[in-house]
Coordinates of C-alpha atoms in Angstrom, one line a residue:
X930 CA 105.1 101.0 92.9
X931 CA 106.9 100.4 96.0
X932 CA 109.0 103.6 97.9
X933 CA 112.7 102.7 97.8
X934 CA 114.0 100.1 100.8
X935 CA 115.4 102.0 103.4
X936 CA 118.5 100.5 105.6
X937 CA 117.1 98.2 108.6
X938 CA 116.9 100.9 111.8
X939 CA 119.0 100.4 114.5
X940 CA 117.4 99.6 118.0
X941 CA 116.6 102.6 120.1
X942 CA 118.0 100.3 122.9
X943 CA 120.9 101.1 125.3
X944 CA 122.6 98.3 126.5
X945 CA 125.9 97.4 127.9
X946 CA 126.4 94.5 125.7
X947 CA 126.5 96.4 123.1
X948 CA 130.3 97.3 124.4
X949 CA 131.4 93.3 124.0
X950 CA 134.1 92.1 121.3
X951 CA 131.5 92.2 117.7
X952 CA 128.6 94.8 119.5
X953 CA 125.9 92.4 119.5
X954 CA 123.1 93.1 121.8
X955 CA 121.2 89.8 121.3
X956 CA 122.4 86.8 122.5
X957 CA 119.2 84.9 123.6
X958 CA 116.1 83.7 121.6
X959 CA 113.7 86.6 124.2
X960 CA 116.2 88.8 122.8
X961 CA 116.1 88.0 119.5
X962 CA 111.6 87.7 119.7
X963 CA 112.0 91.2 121.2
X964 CA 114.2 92.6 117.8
X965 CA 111.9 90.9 115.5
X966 CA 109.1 92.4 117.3
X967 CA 110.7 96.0 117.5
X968 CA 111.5 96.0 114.3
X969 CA 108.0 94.9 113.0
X970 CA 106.2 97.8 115.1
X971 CA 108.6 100.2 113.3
X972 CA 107.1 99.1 110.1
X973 CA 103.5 99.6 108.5
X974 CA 100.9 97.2 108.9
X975 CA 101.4 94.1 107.1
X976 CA 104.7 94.8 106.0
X977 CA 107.4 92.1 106.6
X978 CA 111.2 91.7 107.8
X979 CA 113.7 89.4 106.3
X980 CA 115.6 87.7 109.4
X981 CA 118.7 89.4 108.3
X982 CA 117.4 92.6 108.9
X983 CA 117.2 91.3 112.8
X984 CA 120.6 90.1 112.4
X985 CA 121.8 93.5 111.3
X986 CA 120.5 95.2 113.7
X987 CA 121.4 93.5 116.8
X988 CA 123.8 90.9 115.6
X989 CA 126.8 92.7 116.3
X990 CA 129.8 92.6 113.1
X991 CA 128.7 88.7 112.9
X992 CA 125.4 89.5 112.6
X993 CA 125.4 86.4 109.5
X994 CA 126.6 83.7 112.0
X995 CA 123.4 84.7 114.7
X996 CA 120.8 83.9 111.0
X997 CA 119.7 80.7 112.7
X998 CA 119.2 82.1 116.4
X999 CA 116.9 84.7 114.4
X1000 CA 115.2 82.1 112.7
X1001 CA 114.7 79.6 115.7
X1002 CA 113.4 82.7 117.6
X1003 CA 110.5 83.5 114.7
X1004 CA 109.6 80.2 114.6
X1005 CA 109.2 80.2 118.8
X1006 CA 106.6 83.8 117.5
X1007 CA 104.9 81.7 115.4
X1008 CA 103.7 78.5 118.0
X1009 CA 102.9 81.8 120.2
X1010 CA 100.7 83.1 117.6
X1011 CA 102.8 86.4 117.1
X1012 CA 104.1 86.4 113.6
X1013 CA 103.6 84.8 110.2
X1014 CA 106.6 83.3 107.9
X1015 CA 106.2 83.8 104.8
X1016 CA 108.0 83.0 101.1
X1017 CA 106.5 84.4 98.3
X1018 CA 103.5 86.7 99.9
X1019 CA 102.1 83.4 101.1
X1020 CA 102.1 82.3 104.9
X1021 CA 104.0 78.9 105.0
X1022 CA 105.4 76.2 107.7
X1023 CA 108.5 77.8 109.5
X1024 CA 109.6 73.7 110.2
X1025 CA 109.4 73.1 106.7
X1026 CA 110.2 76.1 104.7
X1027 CA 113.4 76.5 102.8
X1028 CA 115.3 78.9 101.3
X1029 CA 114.6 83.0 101.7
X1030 CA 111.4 83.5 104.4
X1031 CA 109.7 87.0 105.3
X1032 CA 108.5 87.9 108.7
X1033 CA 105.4 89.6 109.6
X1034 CA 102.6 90.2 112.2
X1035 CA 100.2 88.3 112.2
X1036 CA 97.0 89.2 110.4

């Protein structure tokens, strides 16, 4: 049985940006690899992020409209051998993957 999901964290990161128009502190693809990554290490071994959690957490109040810079930046963690996307517990081509994808370390 899995332990109830918990909320996505928010970054233990202070940064000016933060205080723009829609408090979004990533704006780049390094910023987004760093979130992803941050938010992996805050999680146990082998467990996974959706992309929206990312958004969430450092996408500011149109965190939805930064999905594909969260994407695009897992993908770039995959070709550097960082991460894993996943659909369905099994590991699958970021390019060619469709529809809901998971995020984890790599094994």
């Amino acid at each position: 049985m899995r332990p109830p999901a918990q909320p996505p964290p928010t970054l233990p990161v202070h940064d000016p940006r933060r205080e723009e128009c829609d408090g979004a502190v990533a704006d780049d693809e390094q910023d987004w690899r760093a979130v992803i990554l941050e938010l992996l290490g805050q999680r146990a071994e082998g467990a996974t992020i959706c992309p929206s959690d990312a958004a969430r957490a450092a996408g500011g109040e149109r965190w939805r409209d930064r999905m594909d810079d969260v994407r695009e930046a897992a993908h770039g963690l995959v070709a550097d051998g960082e991460v894993e996307i996943t659909q369905h517990g099994e590991v699958v081509d970021p390019s060619s993957a469709r529809g809901p994808i998971r995020i984890r370390r790599r094994r």
